[in-house]
């Protein structure tokens, strides 16, 4: 009996460490970046930030979850031209998919954070295929993810630099057309 209680305690502490605790947590503010047209024009790195809140204890991951939830009607009304960067993905798209060691199932995407000293590297993989059409939309997606992570970096204890942000499609292929594999 002691062994099973120890296993349960270890399992629960692992979930808390990954920011996936089932216990209620306090909502905390995060900054989320969206493309805004026509302000961005052909500057695919232009983003506009909004403030959201997350219950995820890993606030950088929570900020990405908020980004992939899309825009609210209030945000669209207050800043015309804001664009959601991906179609509405299933909130449970990652369920049942293999999760590599150290990766986190964040619902619509998986993320692996590697912290080395004061540096962090991110690997992100979408769990569901979605089309990206139009000139520069893939670059806008990458800019929104990059800017959202940088805006919330101060919530990762002891980290002050992002050394890598790799984004993979559901097929594990990198964004950017290189044909390389970005996951895990």
C-alpha positions as protocol buffer text, in pm:
chain_id: "A"
residue {
  index: 1
  type: UNK
  ca { x: 0 y: 0 z: 0 }
}
residue {
  index: 2
  type: UNK
  ca { x: 284 y: 242 z: 80 }
}
residue {
  index: 3
  type: UNK
  ca { x: 431 y: 182 z: -267 }
}
residue {
  index: 4
  type: UNK
  ca { x: 107 y: 276 z: -444 }
}
residue {
  index: 5
  type: UNK
  ca { x: 70 y: 592 z: -233 }
}
residue {
  index: 6
  type: UNK
  ca { x: 430 y: 685 z: -318 }
}
residue {
  index: 7
  type: UNK
  ca { x: 357 y: 625 z: -686 }
}
residue {
  index: 8
  type: UNK
  ca { x: 50 y: 847 z: -668 }
}
residue {
  index: 9
  type: UNK
  ca { x: 250 y: 1121 z: -493 }
}
residue {
  index: 10
  type: UNK
  ca { x: 527 y: 1102 z: -752 }
}
residue {
  index: 11
  type: UNK
  ca { x: 272 y: 1106 z: -1036 }
}
residue {
  index: 12
  type: UNK
  ca { x: 96 y: 1413 z: -896 }
}
residue {
  index: 13
  type: UNK
  ca { x: 421 y: 1604 z: -842 }
}
residue {
  index: 14
  type: UNK
  ca { x: 521 y: 1522 z: -1202 }
}
residue {
  index: 15
  type: UNK
  ca { x: 195 y: 1671 z: -1331 }
}
residue {
  index: 16
  type: UNK
  ca { x: 248 y: 1984 z: -1122 }
}
residue {
  index: 17
  type: UNK
  ca { x: 604 y: 2018 z: -1256 }
}
residue {
  index: 18
  type: UNK
  ca { x: 468 y: 2004 z: -1612 }
}
residue {
  index: 19
  type: UNK
  ca { x: 201 y: 2266 z: -1541 }
}
residue {
  index: 20
  type: UNK
  ca { x: -79 y: 2015 z: -1589 }
}
residue {
  index: 21
  type: UNK
  ca { x: -203 y: 1996 z: -1232 }
}
residue {
  index: 22
  type: UNK
  ca { x: -571 y: 1918 z: -1189 }
}
residue {
  index: 23
  type: UNK
  ca { x: -599 y: 2141 z: -882 }
}
residue {
  index: 24
  type: UNK
  ca { x: -733 y: 2491 z: -943 }
}
residue {
  index: 25
  type: UNK
  ca { x: -469 y: 2756 z: -984 }
}
residue {
  index: 26
  type: UNK
  ca { x: -477 y: 3132 z: -992 }
}
residue {
  index: 27
  type: UNK
  ca { x: -514 y: 3296 z: -1333 }
}
residue {
  index: 28
  type: UNK
  ca { x: -204 y: 3496 z: -1424 }
}
residue {
  index: 29
  type: UNK
  ca { x: -159 y: 3754 z: -1702 }
}
residue {
  index: 30
  type: UNK
  ca { x: 37 y: 3668 z: -2017 }
}
residue {
  index: 31
  type: UNK
  ca { x: 113 y: 3858 z: -2336 }
}
residue {
  index: 32
  type: UNK
  ca { x: -3 y: 3711 z: -2666 }
}
residue {
  index: 33
  type: UNK
  ca { x: 100 y: 3841 z: -3011 }
}
residue {
  index: 34
  type: UNK
  ca { x: -120 y: 3832 z: -3322 }
}
residue {
  index: 35
  type: UNK
  ca { x: -58 y: 3958 z: -3676 }
}
residue {
  index: 36
  type: UNK
  ca { x: -257 y: 4271 z: -3760 }
}
residue {
  index: 37
  type: UNK
  ca { x: -349 y: 4362 z: -4116 }
}
residue {
  index: 38
  type: UNK
  ca { x: -304 y: 4591 z: -4298 }
}
residue {
  index: 39
  type: UNK
  ca { x: -59 y: 4733 z: -4041 }
}
residue {
  index: 40
  type: UNK
  ca { x: 184 y: 4449 z: -4103 }
}
residue {
  index: 41
  type: UNK
  ca { x: 158 y: 4472 z: -4483 }
}
residue {
  index: 42
  type: UNK
  ca { x: 455 y: 4278 z: -4614 }
}
residue {
  index: 43
  type: UNK
  ca { x: 642 y: 4301 z: -4284 }
}
residue {
  index: 44
  type: UNK
  ca { x: 578 y: 3943 z: -4176 }
}
residue {
  index: 45
  type: UNK
  ca { x: 742 y: 4004 z: -3838 }
}
residue {
  index: 46
  type: UNK
  ca { x: 491 y: 4270 z: -3727 }
}
residue {
  index: 47
  type: UNK
  ca { x: 270 y: 4161 z: -3439 }
}
residue {
  index: 48
  type: UNK
  ca { x: 26 y: 4331 z: -3204 }
}
residue {
  index: 49
  type: UNK
  ca { x: 7 y: 4223 z: -2841 }
}
residue {
  index: 50
  type: UNK
  ca { x: -297 y: 4159 z: -2625 }
}
residue {
  index: 51
  type: UNK
  ca { x: -311 y: 4063 z: -2260 }
}
residue {
  index: 52
  type: UNK
  ca { x: -474 y: 3737 z: -2164 }
}
residue {
  index: 53
  type: UNK
  ca { x: -470 y: 3517 z: -1855 }
}
residue {
  index: 54
  type: UNK
  ca { x: -369 y: 3157 z: -1807 }
}
residue {
  index: 55
  type: UNK
  ca { x: -410 y: 2901 z: -1531 }
}
residue {
  index: 56
  type: UNK
  ca { x: -106 y: 2708 z: -1656 }
}
residue {
  index: 57
  type: UNK
  ca { x: 179 y: 2726 z: -1405 }
}
residue {
  index: 58
  type: UNK
  ca { x: 419 y: 2729 z: -1704 }
}
residue {
  index: 59
  type: UNK
  ca { x: 312 y: 3075 z: -1818 }
}
residue {
  index: 60
  type: UNK
  ca { x: 513 y: 3066 z: -2142 }
}
residue {
  index: 61
  type: UNK
  ca { x: 327 y: 2747 z: -2240 }
}
residue {
  index: 62
  type: UNK
  ca { x: 0 y: 2902 z: -2121 }
}
residue {
  index: 63
  type: UNK
  ca { x: 65 y: 3205 z: -2343 }
}
residue {
  index: 64
  type: UNK
  ca { x: 100 y: 2977 z: -2647 }
}
residue {
  index: 65
  type: UNK
  ca { x: -219 y: 2797 z: -2549 }
}
residue {
  index: 66
  type: UNK
  ca { x: -393 y: 3136 z: -2549 }
}
residue {
  index: 67
  type: UNK
  ca { x: -241 y: 3223 z: -2888 }
}
residue {
  index: 68
  type: UNK
  ca { x: -375 y: 2905 z: -3046 }
}
residue {
  index: 69
  type: UNK
  ca { x: -722 y: 2960 z: -2900 }
}
residue {
  index: 70
  type: UNK
  ca { x: -760 y: 3250 z: -3142 }
}
residue {
  index: 71
  type: UNK
  ca { x: -906 y: 3595 z: -3099 }
}
residue {
  index: 72
  type: UNK
  ca { x: -1195 y: 3706 z: -2884 }
}
residue {
  index: 73
  type: UNK
  ca { x: -1468 y: 3930 z: -3023 }
}
residue {
  index: 74
  type: UNK
  ca { x: -1358 y: 4206 z: -2782 }
}
residue {
  index: 75
  type: UNK
  ca { x: -1000 y: 4191 z: -2918 }
}
residue {
  index: 76
  type: UNK
  ca { x: -1122 y: 4210 z: -3276 }
}
residue {
  index: 77
  type: UNK
  ca { x: -1345 y: 4508 z: -3191 }
}
residue {
  index: 78
  type: UNK
  ca { x: -1069 y: 4696 z: -3009 }
}
residue {
  index: 79
  type: UNK
  ca { x: -797 y: 4636 z: -3270 }
}
residue {
  index: 80
  type: UNK
  ca { x: -946 y: 4589 z: -3619 }
}
residue {
  index: 81
  type: UNK
  ca { x: -732 y: 4381 z: -3850 }
}
residue {
  index: 82
  type: UNK
  ca { x: -609 y: 4133 z: -3589 }
}
residue {
  index: 83
  type: UNK
  ca { x: -576 y: 3788 z: -3744 }
}
residue {
  index: 84
  type: UNK
  ca { x: -587 y: 3447 z: -3587 }
}
residue {
  index: 85
  type: UNK
  ca { x: -277 y: 3263 z: -3701 }
}
residue {
  index: 86
  type: UNK
  ca { x: -416 y: 2913 z: -3725 }
}
residue {
  index: 87
  type: UNK
  ca { x: -763 y: 2774 z: -3785 }
}
residue {
  index: 88
  type: UNK
  ca { x: -942 y: 2662 z: -3471 }
}
residue {
  index: 89
  type: UNK
  ca { x: -770 y: 2339 z: -3374 }
}
residue {
  index: 90
  type: UNK
  ca { x: -925 y: 2075 z: -3154 }
}
residue {
  index: 91
  type: UNK
  ca { x: -843 y: 2138 z: -2788 }
}
residue {
  index: 92
  type: UNK
  ca { x: -765 y: 1766 z: -2751 }
}
residue {
  index: 93
  type: UNK
  ca { x: -576 y: 1716 z: -3080 }
}
residue {
  index: 94
  type: UNK
  ca { x: -270 y: 1571 z: -2903 }
}
residue {
  index: 95
  type: UNK
  ca { x: -461 y: 1312 z: -2699 }
}
residue {
  index: 96
  type: UNK
  ca { x: -350 y: 960 z: -2787 }
}
residue {
  index: 97
  type: UNK
  ca { x: -39 y: 1073 z: -2975 }
}
residue {
  index: 98
  type: UNK
  ca { x: 304 y: 955 z: -2855 }
}
residue {
  index: 99
  type: UNK
  ca { x: 468 y: 1202 z: -2620 }
}
residue {
  index: 100
  type: UNK
  ca { x: 850 y: 1203 z: -2623 }
}
residue {
  index: 101
  type: UNK
  ca { x: 1039 y: 1220 z: -2294 }
}
residue {
  index: 102
  type: UNK
  ca { x: 1037 y: 1571 z: -2152 }
}
residue {
  index: 103
  type: UNK
  ca { x: 759 y: 1695 z: -2380 }
}
residue {
  index: 104
  type: UNK
  ca { x: 430 y: 1840 z: -2260 }
}
residue {
  index: 105
  type: UNK
  ca { x: 88 y: 1772 z: -2413 }
}
residue {
  index: 106
  type: UNK
  ca { x: -63 y: 2122 z: -2430 }
}
residue {
  index: 107
  type: UNK
  ca { x: -385 y: 2014 z: -2603 }
}
residue {
  index: 108
  type: UNK
  ca { x: -351 y: 2163 z: -2951 }
}
residue {
  index: 109
  type: UNK
  ca { x: 26 y: 2124 z: -2959 }
}
residue {
  index: 110
  type: UNK
  ca { x: 315 y: 1951 z: -2787 }
}
residue {
  index: 111
  type: UNK
  ca { x: 607 y: 2147 z: -2652 }
}
residue {
  index: 112
  type: UNK
  ca { x: 950 y: 2051 z: -2529 }
}
residue {
  index: 113
  type: UNK
  ca { x: 1149 y: 2306 z: -2329 }
}
residue {
  index: 114
  type: UNK
  ca { x: 1519 y: 2252 z: -2275 }
}
residue {
  index: 115
  type: UNK
  ca { x: 1679 y: 2483 z: -2021 }
}
residue {
  index: 116
  type: UNK
  ca { x: 2058 y: 2506 z: -2014 }
}
residue {
  index: 117
  type: UNK
  ca { x: 2189 y: 2756 z: -1762 }
}
residue {
  index: 118
  type: UNK
  ca { x: 2015 y: 3085 z: -1844 }
}
residue {
  index: 119
  type: UNK
  ca { x: 1918 y: 2973 z: -2198 }
}
residue {
  index: 120
  type: UNK
  ca { x: 1606 y: 2795 z: -2318 }
}
residue {
  index: 121
  type: UNK
  ca { x: 1531 y: 2615 z: -2644 }
}
residue {
  index: 122
  type: UNK
  ca { x: 1174 y: 2541 z: -2754 }
}
residue {
  index: 123
  type: UNK
  ca { x: 1049 y: 2267 z: -2982 }
}
residue {
  index: 124
  type: UNK
  ca { x: 681 y: 2293 z: -3073 }
}
residue {
  index: 125
  type: UNK
  ca { x: 475 y: 2043 z: -3273 }
}
residue {
  index: 126
  type: UNK
  ca { x: 118 y: 2091 z: -3386 }
}
residue {
  index: 127
  type: UNK
  ca { x: -89 y: 1777 z: -3334 }
}
residue {
  index: 128
  type: UNK
  ca { x: -331 y: 1840 z: -3617 }
}
residue {
  index: 129
  type: UNK
  ca { x: -273 y: 1931 z: -3981 }
}
residue {
  index: 130
  type: UNK
  ca { x: -405 y: 2268 z: -4096 }
}
residue {
  index: 131
  type: UNK
  ca { x: -366 y: 2463 z: -4416 }
}
residue {
  index: 132
  type: UNK
  ca { x: -168 y: 2785 z: -4430 }
}
residue {
  index: 133
  type: UNK
  ca { x: -253 y: 2980 z: -4740 }
}
residue {
  index: 134
  type: UNK
  ca { x: -154 y: 3321 z: -4861 }
}
residue {
  index: 135
  type: UNK
  ca { x: 171 y: 3505 z: -4899 }
}
residue {
  index: 136
  type: UNK
  ca { x: 366 y: 3525 z: -4575 }
}
residue {
  index: 137
  type: UNK
  ca { x: 114 y: 3352 z: -4349 }
}
residue {
  index: 138
  type: UNK
  ca { x: 366 y: 3089 z: -4238 }
}
residue {
  index: 139
  type: UNK
  ca { x: 613 y: 3368 z: -4155 }
}
residue {
  index: 140
  type: UNK
  ca { x: 340 y: 3554 z: -3962 }
}
residue {
  index: 141
  type: UNK
  ca { x: 267 y: 3236 z: -3765 }
}
residue {
  index: 142
  type: UNK
  ca { x: 635 y: 3196 z: -3679 }
}
residue {
  index: 143
  type: UNK
  ca { x: 659 y: 3564 z: -3576 }
}
residue {
  index: 144
  type: UNK
  ca { x: 353 y: 3540 z: -3351 }
}
residue {
  index: 145
  type: UNK
  ca { x: 493 y: 3232 z: -3177 }
}
residue {
  index: 146
  type: UNK
  ca { x: 840 y: 3383 z: -3140 }
}
residue {
  index: 147
  type: UNK
  ca { x: 711 y: 3717 z: -3009 }
}
residue {
  index: 148
  type: UNK
  ca { x: 471 y: 3546 z: -2766 }
}
residue {
  index: 149
  type: UNK
  ca { x: 752 y: 3332 z: -2622 }
}
residue {
  index: 150
  type: UNK
  ca { x: 989 y: 3627 z: -2590 }
}
residue {
  index: 151
  type: UNK
  ca { x: 719 y: 3840 z: -2424 }
}
residue {
  index: 152
  type: UNK
  ca { x: 668 y: 3576 z: -2155 }
}
residue {
  index: 153
  type: UNK
  ca { x: 1029 y: 3469 z: -2106 }
}
residue {
  index: 154
  type: UNK
  ca { x: 1053 y: 3653 z: -1775 }
}
residue {
  index: 155
  type: UNK
  ca { x: 815 y: 3392 z: -1628 }
}
residue {
  index: 156
  type: UNK
  ca { x: 1071 y: 3113 z: -1678 }
}
residue {
  index: 157
  type: UNK
  ca { x: 1282 y: 3120 z: -1365 }
}
residue {
  index: 158
  type: UNK
  ca { x: 1652 y: 3187 z: -1421 }
}
residue {
  index: 159
  type: UNK
  ca { x: 1621 y: 3213 z: -1801 }
}
residue {
  index: 160
  type: UNK
  ca { x: 1699 y: 3527 z: -1999 }
}
residue {
  index: 161
  type: UNK
  ca { x: 1768 y: 3405 z: -2354 }
}
residue {
  index: 162
  type: UNK
  ca { x: 1594 y: 3190 z: -2614 }
}
residue {
  index: 163
  type: UNK
  ca { x: 1849 y: 3005 z: -2824 }
}
residue {
  index: 164
  type: UNK
  ca { x: 1610 y: 2814 z: -3051 }
}
residue {
  index: 165
  type: UNK
  ca { x: 1243 y: 2802 z: -3149 }
}
residue {
  index: 166
  type: UNK
  ca { x: 1167 y: 2506 z: -3377 }
}
residue {
  index: 167
  type: UNK
  ca { x: 811 y: 2466 z: -3503 }
}
residue {
  index: 168
  type: UNK
  ca { x: 695 y: 2140 z: -3658 }
}
residue {
  index: 169
  type: UNK
  ca { x: 385 y: 2039 z: -3848 }
}
residue {
  index: 170
  type: UNK
  ca { x: 185 y: 1735 z: -3739 }
}
residue {
  index: 171
  type: UNK
  ca { x: 410 y: 1534 z: -3975 }
}
residue {
  index: 172
  type: UNK
  ca { x: 720 y: 1645 z: -3774 }
}
residue {
  index: 173
  type: UNK
  ca { x: 846 y: 1851 z: -4073 }
}
residue {
  index: 174
  type: UNK
  ca { x: 984 y: 2196 z: -3993 }
}
residue {
  index: 175
  type: UNK
  ca { x: 799 y: 2513 z: -4085 }
}
residue {
  index: 176
  type: UNK
  ca { x: 993 y: 2718 z: -4336 }
}
residue {
  index: 177
  type: UNK
  ca { x: 1008 y: 2466 z: -4618 }
}
residue {
  index: 178
  type: UNK
  ca { x: 1346 y: 2317 z: -4529 }
}
residue {
  index: 179
  type: UNK
  ca { x: 1210 y: 1961 z: -4532 }
}
residue {
  index: 180
  type: UNK
  ca { x: 1403 y: 1883 z: -4212 }
}
residue {
  index: 181
  type: UNK
  ca { x: 1249 y: 1712 z: -3911 }
}
residue {
  index: 182
  type: UNK
  ca { x: 1197 y: 1941 z: -3610 }
}
residue {
  index: 183
  type: UNK
  ca { x: 1040 y: 1701 z: -3362 }
}
residue {
  index: 184
  type: UNK
  ca { x: 1135 y: 1586 z: -3107 }
}
